[in-house]
Amino acid sequence: MSLENTYRKIGELVNQKCVDQFALQGHKMTGAFEESLELMTDEKGVSCIGNTYGIYVNVGVKPSEIKHPFARARIEGLTRFVEYRMGLSGKEAVGVAFAIARTHKEEGMPTRGSYQYSDNGKRTDFVDDAIELAE
């Protein structure tokens, strides 16, 4: 087996552990993040890449880092989240999106209330946990 193939197997294991930890922390929704994971390997090593928002899910976001909680694009994104996750629509979905944005500005992400969706008590560090489990 070549070194590149060995790195690929390591990367595949870490990616699978990332997917598992992501789900355990209660982040799984559409599968878009999981599907975005890709491996790049050569004889020097392996790199795993995925949708950028995975970084923020992994490390969290402090309240002070949320500069424009009520920006149109943010509210539209949160509204889509509410429609998908909670099955709400119209003004009700928009109202909940604004409430989530307000909570993000006050608490950061993850919010205290989001821990109810976690099966392992965590909402951050899924990448670190995946690497540790893959070792």
Tab-separated table of N, CA, C and O in Angstrom:
chain	number	residue	atom	x	y	z
A	1	MET	N	0.850	-1.178	0.000
A	1	MET	CA	0.000	0.000	0.000
A	1	MET	C	0.894	1.239	0.000
A	1	MET	O	1.850	1.323	0.758
A	2	SER	N	0.566	2.190	-0.830
A	2	SER	CA	1.355	3.411	-0.930
A	2	SER	C	1.054	4.335	0.256
A	2	SER	O	0.018	4.218	0.912
A	3	LEU	N	1.965	5.258	0.481
A	3	LEU	CA	1.791	6.230	1.546
A	3	LEU	C	0.548	7.087	1.299
A	3	LEU	O	-0.215	7.382	2.222
A	4	GLU	N	0.305	7.438	0.039
A	4	GLU	CA	-0.871	8.241	-0.298
A	4	GLU	C	-2.155	7.486	0.034
A	4	GLU	O	-3.111	8.064	0.565
A	5	ASN	N	-2.186	6.192	-0.241
A	5	ASN	CA	-3.366	5.383	0.100
A	5	ASN	C	-3.562	5.301	1.615
A	5	ASN	O	-4.696	5.316	2.102
A	6	THR	N	-2.461	5.209	2.345
A	6	THR	CA	-2.541	5.177	3.802
A	6	THR	C	-3.136	6.484	4.320
A	6	THR	O	-4.029	6.482	5.174
A	7	TYR	N	-2.648	7.606	3.796
A	7	TYR	CA	-3.200	8.902	4.185
A	7	TYR	C	-4.685	9.001	3.840
A	7	TYR	O	-5.477	9.558	4.586
A	8	ARG	N	-5.062	8.475	2.693
A	8	ARG	CA	-6.471	8.509	2.290
A	8	ARG	C	-7.319	7.734	3.302
A	8	ARG	O	-8.388	8.198	3.706
A	9	LYS	N	-6.876	6.566	3.723
A	9	LYS	CA	-7.628	5.779	4.701
A	9	LYS	C	-7.758	6.525	6.039
A	9	LYS	O	-8.818	6.498	6.674
A	10	ILE	N	-6.680	7.198	6.444
A	10	ILE	CA	-6.723	7.991	7.676
A	10	ILE	C	-7.746	9.113	7.525
A	10	ILE	O	-8.580	9.342	8.410
A	11	GLY	N	-7.689	9.812	6.394
A	11	GLY	CA	-8.630	10.903	6.143
A	11	GLY	C	-10.068	10.435	6.106
A	11	GLY	O	-10.969	11.103	6.641
A	12	GLU	N	-10.320	9.288	5.497
A	12	GLU	CA	-11.675	8.746	5.444
A	12	GLU	C	-12.182	8.422	6.842
A	12	GLU	O	-13.348	8.677	7.166
A	13	LEU	N	-11.297	7.880	7.685
A	13	LEU	CA	-11.681	7.570	9.065
A	13	LEU	C	-12.013	8.846	9.836
A	13	LEU	O	-13.038	8.920	10.526
A	14	VAL	N	-11.156	9.862	9.712
A	14	VAL	CA	-11.402	11.120	10.414
A	14	VAL	C	-12.700	11.755	9.914
A	14	VAL	O	-13.509	12.240	10.715
A	15	ASN	N	-12.917	11.757	8.590
A	15	ASN	CA	-14.162	12.326	8.057
A	15	ASN	C	-15.385	11.602	8.601
A	15	ASN	O	-16.377	12.231	8.955
A	16	GLN	N	-15.323	10.278	8.674
A	16	GLN	CA	-16.464	9.525	9.204
A	16	GLN	C	-16.695	9.863	10.672
A	16	GLN	O	-17.838	10.026	11.101
A	17	LYS	N	-15.614	9.978	11.424
A	17	LYS	CA	-15.750	10.363	12.836
A	17	LYS	C	-16.311	11.776	12.962
A	17	LYS	O	-17.090	12.067	13.875
A	18	CYS	N	-15.930	12.688	12.033
A	18	CYS	CA	-16.500	14.047	12.032
A	18	CYS	C	-18.006	13.987	11.820
A	18	CYS	O	-18.765	14.662	12.522
A	19	VAL	N	-18.422	13.198	10.851
A	19	VAL	CA	-19.853	13.049	10.566
A	19	VAL	C	-20.571	12.499	11.798
A	19	VAL	O	-21.637	12.995	12.182
A	20	ASP	N	-19.985	11.507	12.430
A	20	ASP	CA	-20.591	10.907	13.623
A	20	ASP	C	-20.713	11.916	14.761
A	20	ASP	O	-21.769	12.028	15.398
A	21	GLN	N	-19.635	12.660	15.032
A	21	GLN	CA	-19.642	13.638	16.116
A	21	GLN	C	-20.583	14.803	15.816
A	21	GLN	O	-21.272	15.300	16.712
A	22	PHE	N	-20.619	15.232	14.561
A	22	PHE	CA	-21.525	16.289	14.116
A	22	PHE	C	-22.967	15.898	14.459
A	22	PHE	O	-23.729	16.691	15.013
A	23	ALA	N	-23.327	14.660	14.148
A	23	ALA	CA	-24.677	14.165	14.431
A	23	ALA	C	-24.917	14.040	15.936
A	23	ALA	O	-25.981	14.434	16.433
A	24	LEU	N	-23.945	13.509	16.668
A	24	LEU	CA	-24.101	13.365	18.117
A	24	LEU	C	-24.316	14.707	18.809
A	24	LEU	O	-25.031	14.794	19.809
A	25	GLN	N	-23.708	15.749	18.276
A	25	GLN	CA	-23.862	17.073	18.867
A	25	GLN	C	-25.172	17.742	18.452
A	25	GLN	O	-25.479	18.833	18.894
A	26	GLY	N	-25.933	17.092	17.592
A	26	GLY	CA	-27.243	17.600	17.214
A	26	GLY	C	-27.240	18.599	16.073
A	26	GLY	O	-28.192	19.347	15.901
A	27	HIS	N	-26.168	18.605	15.274
A	27	HIS	CA	-26.075	19.561	14.173
A	27	HIS	C	-26.661	19.041	12.868
A	27	HIS	O	-26.906	19.814	11.959
A	28	LYS	N	-26.864	17.747	12.752
A	28	LYS	CA	-27.331	17.167	11.491
A	28	LYS	C	-28.714	17.706	11.134
A	28	LYS	O	-29.623	17.711	11.950
A	29	MET	N	-28.817	18.167	9.875
A	29	MET	CA	-30.111	18.674	9.432
A	29	MET	C	-30.343	18.264	7.976
A	29	MET	O	-31.118	17.365	7.718
A	30	THR	N	-29.670	18.907	7.047
A	30	THR	CA	-29.906	18.617	5.620
A	30	THR	C	-28.910	17.628	5.049
A	30	THR	O	-29.137	17.083	3.979
A	31	GLY	N	-27.783	17.430	5.718
A	31	GLY	CA	-26.724	16.578	5.194
A	31	GLY	C	-25.742	17.335	4.317
A	31	GLY	O	-24.780	16.755	3.816
A	32	ALA	N	-25.950	18.646	4.133
A	32	ALA	CA	-25.082	19.435	3.250
A	32	ALA	C	-23.645	19.481	3.756
A	32	ALA	O	-22.707	19.363	2.958
A	33	PHE	N	-23.461	19.655	5.056
A	33	PHE	CA	-22.091	19.701	5.571
A	33	PHE	C	-21.400	18.359	5.362
A	33	PHE	O	-20.279	18.299	4.861
A	34	GLU	N	-22.079	17.310	5.730
A	34	GLU	CA	-21.493	15.979	5.608
A	34	GLU	C	-21.115	15.667	4.157
A	34	GLU	O	-20.054	15.119	3.889
A	35	GLU	N	-21.990	16.044	3.230
A	35	GLU	CA	-21.730	15.807	1.809
A	35	GLU	C	-20.601	16.673	1.271
A	35	GLU	O	-19.992	16.340	0.255
A	36	SER	N	-20.323	17.781	1.933
A	36	SER	CA	-19.274	18.686	1.458
A	36	SER	C	-17.868	18.211	1.808
A	36	SER	O	-16.892	18.723	1.255
A	37	LEU	N	-17.747	17.262	2.706
A	37	LEU	CA	-16.423	16.820	3.141
A	37	LEU	C	-15.671	16.134	1.999
A	37	LEU	O	-16.192	15.235	1.349
A	38	GLU	N	-14.441	16.594	1.780
A	38	GLU	CA	-13.594	16.032	0.734
A	38	GLU	C	-12.197	15.808	1.286
A	38	GLU	O	-11.770	16.472	2.228
A	39	LEU	N	-11.492	14.892	0.657
A	39	LEU	CA	-10.107	14.602	1.023
A	39	LEU	C	-9.175	15.008	-0.105
A	39	LEU	O	-9.501	14.833	-1.279
A	40	MET	N	-8.028	15.523	0.274
A	40	MET	CA	-6.959	15.768	-0.676
A	40	MET	C	-5.725	15.088	-0.105
A	40	MET	O	-5.345	15.356	1.040
A	41	THR	N	-5.146	14.198	-0.868
A	41	THR	CA	-3.986	13.460	-0.381
A	41	THR	C	-2.854	13.509	-1.400
A	41	THR	O	-3.068	13.674	-2.597
A	42	ASP	N	-1.657	13.365	-0.892
A	42	ASP	CA	-0.473	13.118	-1.704
A	42	ASP	C	0.494	12.355	-0.810
A	42	ASP	O	0.119	11.919	0.284
A	43	GLU	N	1.732	12.224	-1.236
A	43	GLU	CA	2.692	11.431	-0.455
A	43	GLU	C	3.146	12.155	0.813
A	43	GLU	O	3.831	11.570	1.647
A	44	LYS	N	2.728	13.432	0.986
A	44	LYS	CA	3.136	14.208	2.156
A	44	LYS	C	2.088	14.255	3.255
A	44	LYS	O	2.385	14.622	4.379
A	45	GLY	N	0.831	13.939	2.920
A	45	GLY	CA	-0.183	13.996	3.949
A	45	GLY	C	-1.591	14.026	3.391
A	45	GLY	O	-1.815	13.749	2.217
A	46	VAL	N	-2.520	14.380	4.264
A	46	VAL	CA	-3.928	14.421	3.905
A	46	VAL	C	-4.544	15.710	4.451
A	46	VAL	O	-4.171	16.176	5.524
A	47	SER	N	-5.440	16.288	3.696
A	47	SER	CA	-6.204	17.449	4.132
A	47	SER	C	-7.675	17.136	3.944
A	47	SER	O	-8.067	16.539	2.940
A	48	CYS	N	-8.470	17.529	4.912
A	48	CYS	CA	-9.916	17.363	4.828
A	48	CYS	C	-10.526	18.759	4.720
A	48	CYS	O	-10.173	19.637	5.490
A	49	ILE	N	-11.424	18.945	3.773
A	49	ILE	CA	-12.083	20.230	3.605
A	49	ILE	C	-13.590	20.025	3.566
A	49	ILE	O	-14.075	18.940	3.254
A	50	GLY	N	-14.315	21.079	3.878
A	50	GLY	CA	-15.774	21.030	3.855
A	50	GLY	C	-16.341	22.430	3.861
A	50	GLY	O	-15.595	23.417	3.839
A	51	ASN	N	-17.665	22.536	3.917
A	51	ASN	CA	-18.316	23.843	3.938
A	51	ASN	C	-17.752	24.686	5.075
A	51	ASN	O	-17.572	24.195	6.191
A	52	THR	N	-17.524	25.962	4.790
A	52	THR	CA	-16.890	26.875	5.736
A	52	THR	C	-17.629	26.973	7.059
A	52	THR	O	-17.008	27.109	8.117
A	53	TYR	N	-18.953	26.885	7.041
A	53	TYR	CA	-19.681	27.067	8.304
A	53	TYR	C	-19.335	26.002	9.328
A	53	TYR	O	-19.555	26.187	10.532
A	54	GLY	N	-18.740	24.895	8.888
A	54	GLY	CA	-18.305	23.861	9.823
A	54	GLY	C	-17.287	24.381	10.827
A	54	GLY	O	-17.251	23.938	11.977
A	55	ILE	N	-16.481	25.356	10.412
A	55	ILE	CA	-15.500	25.956	11.319
A	55	ILE	C	-16.217	26.613	12.493
A	55	ILE	O	-15.832	26.438	13.650
A	56	TYR	N	-17.281	27.362	12.181
A	56	TYR	CA	-18.005	28.078	13.226
A	56	TYR	C	-18.779	27.122	14.124
A	56	TYR	O	-18.902	27.365	15.332
A	57	VAL	N	-19.268	26.046	13.565
A	57	VAL	CA	-19.947	25.030	14.372
A	57	VAL	C	-18.930	24.368	15.294
A	57	VAL	O	-19.210	24.113	16.461
A	58	ASN	N	-17.726	24.139	14.791
A	58	ASN	CA	-16.695	23.472	15.575
A	58	ASN	C	-16.177	24.336	16.726
A	58	ASN	O	-16.019	23.847	17.833
A	59	VAL	N	-15.923	25.611	16.478
A	59	VAL	CA	-15.313	26.453	17.515
A	59	VAL	C	-16.298	27.358	18.233
A	59	VAL	O	-15.976	27.921	19.274
A	60	GLY	N	-17.509	27.536	17.688
A	60	GLY	CA	-18.477	28.440	18.287
A	60	GLY	C	-18.203	29.882	17.881
A	60	GLY	O	-17.201	30.184	17.233
A	61	VAL	N	-19.104	30.757	18.263
A	61	VAL	CA	-18.983	32.182	17.951
A	61	VAL	C	-19.348	32.970	19.208
A	61	VAL	O	-20.415	32.763	19.791
A	62	LYS	N	-18.448	33.857	19.630
A	62	LYS	CA	-18.708	34.698	20.800
A	62	LYS	C	-19.725	35.778	20.441
A	62	LYS	O	-19.783	36.209	19.290
A	63	PRO	N	-20.493	36.232	21.422
A	63	PRO	CA	-21.475	37.287	21.140
A	63	PRO	C	-20.842	38.524	20.498
A	63	PRO	O	-21.424	39.131	19.603
A	64	SER	N	-19.649	38.880	20.940
A	64	SER	CA	-18.980	40.072	20.406
A	64	SER	C	-18.580	39.917	18.937
A	64	SER	O	-18.315	40.902	18.257
A	65	GLU	N	-18.535	38.683	18.459
A	65	GLU	CA	-18.171	38.427	17.064
A	65	GLU	C	-19.370	38.526	16.119
A	65	GLU	O	-19.199	38.483	14.904
A	66	ILE	N	-20.564	38.633	16.665
A	66	ILE	CA	-21.767	38.755	15.850
A	66	ILE	C	-22.051	40.249	15.686
A	66	ILE	O	-22.681	40.871	16.531
A	67	LYS	N	-21.544	40.820	14.609
A	67	LYS	CA	-21.586	42.266	14.402
A	67	LYS	C	-22.949	42.765	13.922
A	67	LYS	O	-23.383	43.830	14.298
A	68	HIS	N	-23.600	42.021	13.062
A	68	HIS	CA	-24.871	42.453	12.480
A	68	HIS	C	-25.909	41.335	12.627
A	68	HIS	O	-26.232	40.653	11.655
A	69	PRO	N	-26.432	41.160	13.842
A	69	PRO	CA	-27.335	40.025	14.080
A	69	PRO	C	-28.636	40.088	13.276
A	69	PRO	O	-29.246	39.055	13.036
A	70	PHE	N	-29.030	41.284	12.860
A	70	PHE	CA	-30.308	41.411	12.164
A	70	PHE	C	-30.136	41.770	10.687
A	70	PHE	O	-31.069	42.249	10.047
A	71	ALA	N	-28.950	41.495	10.142
A	71	ALA	CA	-28.712	41.737	8.720
A	71	ALA	C	-29.675	40.877	7.903
A	71	ALA	O	-30.023	39.755	8.298
A	72	ARG	N	-30.097	41.409	6.786
A	72	ARG	CA	-31.109	40.738	5.953
A	72	ARG	C	-30.717	39.302	5.601
A	72	ARG	O	-31.516	38.376	5.762
A	73	ALA	N	-29.477	39.104	5.149
A	73	ALA	CA	-29.048	37.757	4.754
A	73	ALA	C	-29.068	36.795	5.941
A	73	ALA	O	-29.436	35.625	5.801
A	74	ARG	N	-28.696	37.296	7.111
A	74	ARG	CA	-28.697	36.447	8.312
A	74	ARG	C	-30.123	36.049	8.682
A	74	ARG	O	-30.395	34.879	8.979
A	75	ILE	N	-31.036	37.005	8.667
A	75	ILE	CA	-32.429	36.708	9.002
A	75	ILE	C	-33.031	35.762	7.968
A	75	ILE	O	-33.769	34.830	8.326
A	76	GLU	N	-32.702	35.944	6.706
A	76	GLU	CA	-33.204	35.032	5.665
A	76	GLU	C	-32.687	33.616	5.903
A	76	GLU	O	-33.436	32.646	5.786
A	77	GLY	N	-31.414	33.493	6.250
A	77	GLY	CA	-30.851	32.179	6.539
A	77	GLY	C	-31.482	31.539	7.760
A	77	GLY	O	-31.811	30.347	7.767
A	78	LEU	N	-31.653	32.320	8.804
A	78	LEU	CA	-32.297	31.799	10.012
A	78	LEU	C	-33.758	31.445	9.750
A	78	LEU	O	-34.270	30.469	10.302
A	79	THR	N	-34.417	32.206	8.895
A	79	THR	CA	-35.809	31.891	8.545
A	79	THR	C	-35.880	30.545	7.830
A	79	THR	O	-36.747	29.709	8.133
A	80	ARG	N	-34.963	30.312	6.905
A	80	ARG	CA	-34.928	28.996	6.223
A	80	ARG	C	-34.678	27.876	7.236
A	80	ARG	O	-35.269	26.807	7.155
A	81	PHE	N	-33.771	28.131	8.181
A	81	PHE	CA	-33.494	27.157	9.235
A	81	PHE	C	-34.766	26.855	10.020
A	81	PHE	O	-35.111	25.691	10.252
A	82	VAL	N	-35.480	27.897	10.429
A	82	VAL	CA	-36.710	27.730	11.209
A	82	VAL	C	-37.750	26.960	10.395
A	82	VAL	O	-38.432	26.073	10.928
A	83	GLU	N	-37.891	27.287	9.124
A	83	GLU	CA	-38.858	26.587	8.266
A	83	GLU	C	-38.509	25.105	8.170
A	83	GLU	O	-39.391	24.245	8.308
A	84	TYR	N	-37.222	24.814	7.984
A	84	TYR	CA	-36.800	23.418	7.821
A	84	TYR	C	-36.855	22.655	9.139
A	84	TYR	O	-37.408	21.570	9.217
A	85	ARG	N	-36.251	23.238	10.171
A	85	ARG	CA	-36.100	22.539	11.453
A	85	ARG	C	-37.397	22.505	12.261
A	85	ARG	O	-37.719	21.509	12.897
A	86	MET	N	-38.156	23.605	12.231
A	86	MET	CA	-39.322	23.723	13.099
A	86	MET	C	-40.650	23.611	12.369
A	86	MET	O	-41.695	23.566	13.000
A	87	GLY	N	-40.602	23.610	11.038
A	87	GLY	CA	-41.825	23.469	10.257
A	87	GLY	C	-42.729	24.699	10.283
A	87	GLY	O	-43.910	24.590	9.962
A	88	LEU	N	-42.181	25.838	10.660
A	88	LEU	CA	-42.973	27.067	10.689
A	88	LEU	C	-42.861	27.776	9.345
A	88	LEU	O	-41.974	27.477	8.553
A	89	SER	N	-43.749	28.740	9.105
A	89	SER	CA	-43.677	29.479	7.845
A	89	SER	C	-44.189	30.904	8.051
A	89	SER	O	-44.741	31.240	9.098
A	90	GLY	N	-43.990	31.727	7.030
A	90	GLY	CA	-44.508	33.089	7.027
A	90	GLY	C	-43.968	33.948	8.151
A	90	GLY	O	-42.804	33.835	8.547
A	91	LYS	N	-44.829	34.803	8.672
A	91	LYS	CA	-44.437	35.755	9.718
A	91	LYS	C	-43.969	35.050	10.983
A	91	LYS	O	-43.097	35.551	11.696
A	92	GLU	N	-44.573	33.909	11.263
A	92	GLU	CA	-44.175	33.161	12.461
A	92	GLU	C	-42.710	32.728	12.353
A	92	GLU	O	-41.939	32.863	13.309
A	93	ALA	N	-42.308	32.215	11.193
A	93	ALA	CA	-40.923	31.798	10.979
A	93	ALA	C	-39.969	32.982	11.074
A	93	ALA	O	-38.891	32.882	11.682
A	94	VAL	N	-40.355	34.104	10.500
A	94	VAL	CA	-39.520	35.309	10.548
A	94	VAL	C	-39.382	35.791	11.994
A	94	VAL	O	-38.285	36.164	12.436
A	95	GLY	N	-40.454	35.757	12.748
A	95	GLY	CA	-40.406	36.167	14.158
A	95	GLY	C	-39.464	35.303	14.969
A	95	GLY	O	-38.685	35.802	15.785
A	96	VAL	N	-39.518	33.997	14.736
A	96	VAL	CA	-38.616	33.079	15.444
A	96	VAL	C	-37.175	33.333	15.001
A	96	VAL	O	-36.254	33.306	15.819
A	97	ALA	N	-36.967	33.619	13.722
A	97	ALA	CA	-35.619	33.923	13.220
A	97	ALA	C	-35.048	35.147	13.930
A	97	ALA	O	-33.881	35.158	14.339
A	98	PHE	N	-35.865	36.186	14.097
A	98	PHE	CA	-35.406	37.378	14.817
A	98	PHE	C	-35.097	37.042	16.273
A	98	PHE	O	-34.115	37.553	16.835
A	99	ALA	N	-35.894	36.200	16.899
A	99	ALA	CA	-35.640	35.802	18.290
A	99	ALA	C	-34.327	35.038	18.406
A	99	ALA	O	-33.551	35.251	19.351
A	100	ILE	N	-34.062	34.160	17.447
A	100	ILE	CA	-32.792	33.415	17.446
A	100	ILE	C	-31.630	34.378	17.268
A	100	ILE	O	-30.608	34.275	17.962
A	101	ALA	N	-31.756	35.319	16.340
A	101	ALA	CA	-30.694	36.300	16.110
A	101	ALA	C	-30.411	37.102	17.377
A	101	ALA	O	-29.252	37.370	17.711
A	102	ARG	N	-31.453	37.491	18.087
A	102	ARG	CA	-31.303	38.235	19.345
A	102	ARG	C	-30.558	37.385	20.375
A	102	ARG	O	-29.654	37.866	21.062
A	103	THR	N	-30.927	36.124	20.464
A	103	THR	CA	-30.263	35.216	21.404
A	103	THR	C	-28.806	35.018	21.017
A	103	THR	O	-27.924	34.993	21.895
A	104	HIS	N	-28.518	34.885	19.722
A	104	HIS	CA	-27.132	34.767	19.276
A	104	HIS	C	-26.329	35.993	19.700
A	104	HIS	O	-25.177	35.866	20.132
A	105	LYS	N	-26.904	37.174	19.563
A	105	LYS	CA	-26.206	38.408	19.936
A	105	LYS	C	-25.942	38.460	21.437
A	105	LYS	O	-24.909	38.957	21.875
A	106	GLU	N	-26.851	37.918	22.231
A	106	GLU	CA	-26.701	37.933	23.687
A	106	GLU	C	-25.792	36.821	24.199
A	106	GLU	O	-24.989	37.037	25.103
A	107	GLU	N	-25.935	35.607	23.630
A	107	GLU	CA	-25.235	34.436	24.162
A	107	GLU	C	-24.108	33.933	23.277
A	107	GLU	O	-23.260	33.174	23.741
A	108	GLY	N	-24.127	34.293	22.009
A	108	GLY	CA	-23.197	33.696	21.064
A	108	GLY	C	-23.751	32.371	20.575
A	108	GLY	O	-24.928	32.046	20.778
A	109	MET	N	-22.889	31.623	19.926
A	109	MET	CA	-23.291	30.300	19.423
A	109	MET	C	-22.223	29.294	19.843
A	109	MET	O	-21.033	29.581	19.659
A	110	PRO	N	-22.595	28.203	20.408
A	110	PRO	CA	-23.962	27.740	20.579
A	110	PRO	C	-24.677	28.472	21.711
A	110	PRO	O	-24.039	28.985	22.626
A	111	THR	N	-25.980	28.480	21.652
A	111	THR	CA	-26.780	29.071	22.715
A	111	THR	C	-26.977	28.040	23.824
A	111	THR	O	-26.836	26.833	23.601
A	112	ARG	N	-27.313	28.516	24.998
A	112	ARG	CA	-27.558	27.589	26.111
A	112	ARG	C	-28.672	26.603	25.770
A	112	ARG	O	-28.590	25.426	26.078
A	113	GLY	N	-29.718	27.093	25.109
A	113	GLY	CA	-30.857	26.241	24.787
A	113	GLY	C	-30.569	25.180	23.737
A	113	GLY	O	-31.284	24.188	23.657
A	114	SER	N	-29.517	25.371	22.949
A	114	SER	CA	-29.235	24.414	21.870
A	114	SER	C	-28.688	23.082	22.381
A	114	SER	O	-28.721	22.084	21.660
A	115	TYR	N	-28.227	23.061	23.622
A	115	TYR	CA	-27.660	21.814	24.156
A	115	TYR	C	-28.703	20.708	24.284
A	115	TYR	O	-28.357	19.540	24.356
A	116	GLN	N	-29.976	21.075	24.279
A	116	GLN	CA	-31.025	20.061	24.362
A	116	GLN	C	-31.026	19.130	23.151
A	116	GLN	O	-31.565	18.035	23.201
A	117	TYR	N	-30.412	19.577	22.056
A	117	TYR	CA	-30.381	18.769	20.831
A	117	TYR	C	-29.169	17.852	20.760
A	117	TYR	O	-29.038	17.064	19.832
A	118	SER	N	-28.271	17.955	21.727
A	118	SER	CA	-27.046	17.165	21.729
A	118	SER	C	-27.252	15.833	22.432
A	118	SER	O	-27.851	15.775	23.498
A	119	ASP	N	-26.723	14.784	21.825
A	119	ASP	CA	-26.783	13.455	22.446
A	119	ASP	C	-25.543	13.156	23.283
A	119	ASP	O	-25.502	12.146	23.986
A	120	ASN	N	-24.512	14.013	23.184
A	120	ASN	CA	-23.298	13.774	23.971
A	120	ASN	C	-22.952	14.951	24.878
A	120	ASN	O	-21.863	14.992	25.444
A	121	GLY	N	-23.867	15.919	25.009
A	121	GLY	CA	-23.656	17.040	25.896
A	121	GLY	C	-22.753	18.132	25.357
A	121	GLY	O	-22.444	19.090	26.049
A	122	LYS	N	-22.331	17.993	24.102
A	122	LYS	CA	-21.423	18.972	23.511
A	122	LYS	C	-22.068	19.621	22.296
A	122	LYS	O	-22.925	19.020	21.654
A	123	ARG	N	-21.633	20.848	21.964
A	123	ARG	CA	-22.101	21.532	20.760
A	123	ARG	C	-20.932	22.097	19.956
A	123	ARG	O	-21.133	22.700	18.913
A	124	THR	N	-19.702	21.924	20.459
A	124	THR	CA	-18.503	22.369	19.746
A	124	THR	C	-17.451	21.265	19.811
A	124	THR	O	-17.623	20.271	20.511
A	125	ASP	N	-16.368	21.480	19.074
A	125	ASP	CA	-15.200	20.587	19.078
A	125	ASP	C	-15.437	19.234	18.417
A	125	ASP	O	-14.761	18.259	18.723
A	126	PHE	N	-16.383	19.164	17.475
A	126	PHE	CA	-16.614	17.873	16.829
A	126	PHE	C	-15.396	17.421	16.030
A	126	PHE	O	-15.126	16.226	15.950
A	127	VAL	N	-14.631	18.343	15.458
A	127	VAL	CA	-13.434	17.961	14.690
A	127	VAL	C	-12.367	17.415	15.626
A	127	VAL	O	-11.777	16.359	15.360
A	128	ASP	N	-12.120	18.119	16.730
A	128	ASP	CA	-11.133	17.656	17.693
A	128	ASP	C	-11.501	16.285	18.258
A	128	ASP	O	-10.647	15.414	18.397
A	129	ASP	N	-12.768	16.119	18.568
A	129	ASP	CA	-13.232	14.818	19.087
A	129	ASP	C	-13.058	13.725	18.037
A	129	ASP	O	-12.659	12.606	18.362
A	130	ALA	N	-13.341	14.045	16.784
A	130	ALA	CA	-13.196	13.061	15.695
A	130	ALA	C	-11.751	12.629	15.550
A	130	ALA	O	-11.459	11.433	15.402
A	131	ILE	N	-10.840	13.579	15.583
A	131	ILE	CA	-9.414	13.245	15.460
A	131	ILE	C	-8.977	12.390	16.631
A	131	ILE	O	-8.277	11.375	16.454
A	132	GLU	N	-9.385	12.749	17.823
A	132	GLU	CA	-9.032	11.970	19.018
A	132	GLU	C	-9.564	10.540	18.913
A	132	GLU	O	-8.854	9.582	19.219
A	133	LEU	N	-10.804	10.393	18.465
A	133	LEU	CA	-11.385	9.056	18.330
A	133	LEU	C	-10.715	8.253	17.220
A	133	LEU	O	-10.626	7.025	17.308
A	134	ALA	N	-10.227	8.925	16.191
A	134	ALA	CA	-9.573	8.234	15.072
A	134	ALA	C	-8.165	7.785	15.425
A	134	ALA	O	-7.623	6.880	14.795
A	135	GLU	N	-7.553	8.400	16.432
A	135	GLU	CA	-6.194	8.023	16.814
A	135	GLU	C	-6.132	6.585	17.253
A	135	GLU	O	-5.225	5.865	17.046
